[in-house]
Amino acid sequence: HDTDVIVLNESAVVSGSHSPSFLTVHPFSETDSSQVLQARFVHPPDAPVELLVLACSKSFFVYAPDGKKVIHTVPMVTSTDSNYFQGVAACTPPGSAESFLFVGTFAGDLCKLPIAGTAPVIGRYTFEKNLSTCVCDLAATSSADGSRLVVSSGDTERENIALVIYDVSADGACTEYAAFQSE
């Protein structure tokens, strides 16, 4: 039994067409595939836009909230099979004209993506090595007192779990505020 992938072109998705002329069938290739590991809607406080983010094994995708248009894509910058994206959160630091989307990686990096405006305008992403263990998930909060990013992490066996809380500055820089380690 073969496995195939059915691909729809973007105009068919946007128009809602079910016509077979818009379909293309491709053989499924394990080496060319990318698994979706997490899907999350994010709506940074004070930002007039909601985004759908898909964290995958080879990249992450930022979609319009209806899922019909890819707004931005960020590739995995390492070539190892053991690294992938997981954990998605967004915040708007006080005094910042931008919101920041953060996506974690299995290698312990945080990818930061600045977002501004209602369109939205997405800036250049950066990767920062923040943890010695994998990112399991992210959460964020913003208020007039500041923005915080909470990162849960652990080793490959999901042991030695830690929560690290970062202050997020107006330029998106993360400074450790507190850390809690499992025993």
Short mmCIF file of C-alpha atoms in Angstrom, two decimals:
data_model
loop_
_atom_site.label_atom_id
_atom_site.label_comp_id
_atom_site.label_asym_id
_atom_site.label_seq_id
_atom_site.Cartn_x
_atom_site.Cartn_y
_atom_site.Cartn_z
CA HIS A 1 0.00 0.00 0.00
CA ASP A 2 1.54 3.28 -1.13
CA THR A 3 1.11 6.55 0.68
CA ASP A 4 0.38 9.65 -1.36
CA VAL A 5 0.06 13.31 -0.51
CA ILE A 6 -2.68 15.38 -2.08
CA VAL A 7 -1.62 18.97 -2.70
CA LEU A 8 -4.09 21.81 -3.27
CA ASN A 9 -2.92 25.00 -4.87
CA GLU A 10 -3.46 28.19 -2.87
CA SER A 11 -6.18 29.61 -5.13
CA ALA A 12 -8.29 26.48 -4.56
CA VAL A 13 -7.98 26.82 -0.80
CA VAL A 14 -8.82 30.54 -0.80
CA SER A 15 -11.78 30.13 -3.15
CA GLY A 16 -13.04 26.99 -1.41
CA SER A 17 -13.06 25.08 -4.70
CA HIS A 18 -13.47 21.30 -4.60
CA SER A 19 -12.67 20.82 -8.29
CA PRO A 20 -10.33 17.89 -9.01
CA SER A 21 -8.45 20.09 -11.47
CA PHE A 22 -6.89 21.91 -8.51
CA LEU A 23 -5.52 18.68 -6.98
CA THR A 24 -2.07 17.19 -7.48
CA VAL A 25 -1.12 13.78 -6.10
CA HIS A 26 2.49 13.22 -5.10
CA PRO A 27 4.13 10.10 -3.66
CA PHE A 28 4.88 10.54 0.04
CA SER A 29 8.58 10.69 0.89
CA GLU A 30 9.73 10.26 4.47
CA THR A 31 12.83 12.42 3.83
CA ASP A 32 10.80 15.28 2.34
CA SER A 33 8.09 15.24 4.99
CA SER A 34 7.67 17.56 7.93
CA GLN A 35 5.53 16.60 10.90
CA VAL A 36 3.27 19.12 12.60
CA LEU A 37 4.12 18.97 16.30
CA GLN A 38 2.01 21.84 17.62
CA ALA A 39 -0.65 24.23 16.37
CA ARG A 40 -1.46 27.31 18.43
CA PHE A 41 -3.36 30.54 17.95
CA VAL A 42 -1.48 33.49 19.42
CA HIS A 43 -2.83 36.97 19.97
CA PRO A 44 -0.20 39.21 21.48
CA PRO A 45 -1.71 41.73 23.92
CA ASP A 46 -2.17 45.19 22.39
CA ALA A 47 -1.65 43.69 18.92
CA PRO A 48 -4.67 43.93 16.64
CA VAL A 49 -3.96 40.61 14.93
CA GLU A 50 -4.39 36.95 15.81
CA LEU A 51 -2.06 34.44 14.18
CA LEU A 52 -2.09 30.67 13.70
CA VAL A 53 1.36 29.14 14.23
CA LEU A 54 2.29 25.60 13.19
CA ALA A 55 5.47 24.28 14.82
CA CYS A 56 6.89 21.49 12.66
CA SER A 57 9.89 19.22 12.49
CA LYS A 58 11.68 21.26 9.81
CA SER A 59 10.22 24.76 10.09
CA PHE A 60 7.44 26.79 11.61
CA PHE A 61 4.71 28.58 9.73
CA VAL A 62 2.77 31.72 10.65
CA TYR A 63 -0.69 31.80 9.07
CA ALA A 64 -3.52 34.30 8.92
CA PRO A 65 -6.12 33.34 11.56
CA ASP A 66 -8.38 31.63 8.99
CA GLY A 67 -5.46 29.39 7.96
CA LYS A 68 -5.78 30.33 4.30
CA LYS A 69 -2.56 32.30 3.86
CA VAL A 70 0.99 31.69 5.01
CA ILE A 71 2.34 35.00 6.27
CA HIS A 72 5.83 33.87 7.23
CA THR A 73 8.01 30.74 7.37
CA VAL A 74 11.11 30.14 9.46
CA PRO A 75 13.31 27.12 8.61
CA MET A 76 15.19 25.04 11.14
CA VAL A 77 18.77 26.29 10.95
CA THR A 78 20.44 23.06 12.07
CA SER A 79 20.60 20.05 9.85
CA THR A 80 20.25 17.38 12.55
CA ASP A 81 17.20 15.13 12.58
CA SER A 82 16.99 15.45 16.35
CA ASN A 83 16.06 19.15 16.31
CA TYR A 84 12.55 20.44 15.73
CA PHE A 85 10.24 23.29 16.75
CA GLN A 86 7.88 23.03 19.70
CA GLY A 87 6.42 25.57 22.10
CA VAL A 88 4.78 28.76 20.84
CA ALA A 89 3.97 32.02 22.69
CA ALA A 90 3.70 35.75 21.99
CA CYS A 91 3.90 38.92 24.07
CA THR A 92 4.03 42.69 23.76
CA PRO A 93 6.50 44.31 26.17
CA PRO A 94 5.52 47.70 27.65
CA GLY A 95 7.01 50.57 25.69
CA SER A 96 7.54 48.43 22.59
CA ALA A 97 6.05 49.20 19.20
CA GLU A 98 6.40 45.49 18.36
CA SER A 99 5.07 42.22 19.65
CA PHE A 100 7.32 39.19 19.72
CA LEU A 101 6.53 35.63 18.71
CA PHE A 102 8.73 33.02 20.41
CA VAL A 103 9.05 29.42 19.22
CA GLY A 104 11.21 26.90 21.06
CA THR A 105 13.33 24.08 19.69
CA PHE A 106 14.25 20.62 20.90
CA ALA A 107 17.89 21.79 21.07
CA GLY A 108 16.97 24.44 23.67
CA ASP A 109 16.98 27.48 21.40
CA LEU A 110 14.36 30.22 21.31
CA CYS A 111 13.48 31.72 17.95
CA LYS A 112 12.32 35.32 18.27
CA LEU A 113 10.23 36.91 15.54
CA PRO A 114 9.22 40.61 15.83
CA ILE A 115 5.71 41.48 14.64
CA ALA A 116 4.35 45.00 14.10
CA GLY A 117 1.13 46.52 12.76
CA THR A 118 -2.21 45.12 11.67
CA ALA A 119 -0.97 43.72 8.34
CA PRO A 120 1.19 42.30 10.14
CA VAL A 121 4.75 43.26 9.27
CA ILE A 122 7.11 40.52 10.38
CA GLY A 123 10.75 41.32 11.03
CA ARG A 124 13.92 39.25 10.83
CA TYR A 125 14.03 36.23 13.12
CA THR A 126 16.91 35.43 15.47
CA PHE A 127 17.83 32.27 17.36
CA GLU A 128 19.15 32.45 20.89
CA LYS A 129 20.61 29.53 22.84
CA ASN A 130 18.86 29.83 26.17
CA LEU A 131 18.62 26.31 27.58
CA SER A 132 20.81 23.24 27.88
CA THR A 133 17.75 20.98 27.53
CA CYS A 134 14.86 20.82 25.07
CA VAL A 135 11.98 23.29 25.10
CA CYS A 136 8.76 21.42 25.93
CA ASP A 137 6.36 24.37 25.78
CA LEU A 138 6.10 28.15 26.12
CA ALA A 139 3.62 30.59 27.64
CA ALA A 140 3.72 34.38 27.81
CA THR A 141 2.02 37.21 29.62
CA SER A 142 2.06 40.96 29.13
CA SER A 143 0.92 43.76 31.40
CA ALA A 144 1.78 47.37 32.17
CA ASP A 145 4.32 45.99 34.67
CA GLY A 146 6.17 43.95 32.06
CA SER A 147 6.18 40.92 29.80
CA ARG A 148 7.24 37.47 30.89
CA LEU A 149 8.01 34.35 28.91
CA VAL A 150 7.66 31.02 30.73
CA VAL A 151 9.63 28.12 29.27
CA SER A 152 9.16 24.53 30.37
CA SER A 153 12.12 22.35 29.50
CA GLY A 154 13.48 18.90 30.12
CA ASP A 155 15.94 16.35 28.84
CA THR A 156 15.17 13.86 26.08
CA GLU A 157 13.47 11.47 28.51
CA ARG A 158 11.31 14.36 29.79
CA GLU A 159 13.02 14.11 33.14
CA ASN A 160 14.77 16.93 34.99
CA ILE A 161 11.91 19.25 34.14
CA ALA A 162 12.50 22.95 34.72
CA LEU A 163 10.47 26.12 34.43
CA VAL A 164 12.41 29.23 33.52
CA ILE A 165 10.77 32.64 33.61
CA TYR A 166 12.27 35.42 31.51
CA ASP A 167 11.63 39.15 31.54
CA VAL A 168 11.11 40.31 27.96
CA SER A 169 12.44 43.83 27.28
CA ALA A 170 11.07 46.33 24.75
CA ASP A 171 13.59 45.04 22.17
CA GLY A 172 12.60 41.40 22.78
CA ALA A 173 15.71 40.46 24.77
CA CYS A 174 15.09 37.75 27.37
CA THR A 175 16.70 38.01 30.80
CA GLU A 176 16.24 35.21 33.32
CA TYR A 177 13.93 36.27 36.14
CA ALA A 178 13.45 32.98 38.02
CA ALA A 179 14.01 29.26 37.55
CA PHE A 180 12.46 26.20 39.16
CA GLN A 181 13.95 22.72 38.84
CA SER A 182 12.26 19.36 39.52
CA GLU A 183 13.89 17.07 42.03
#
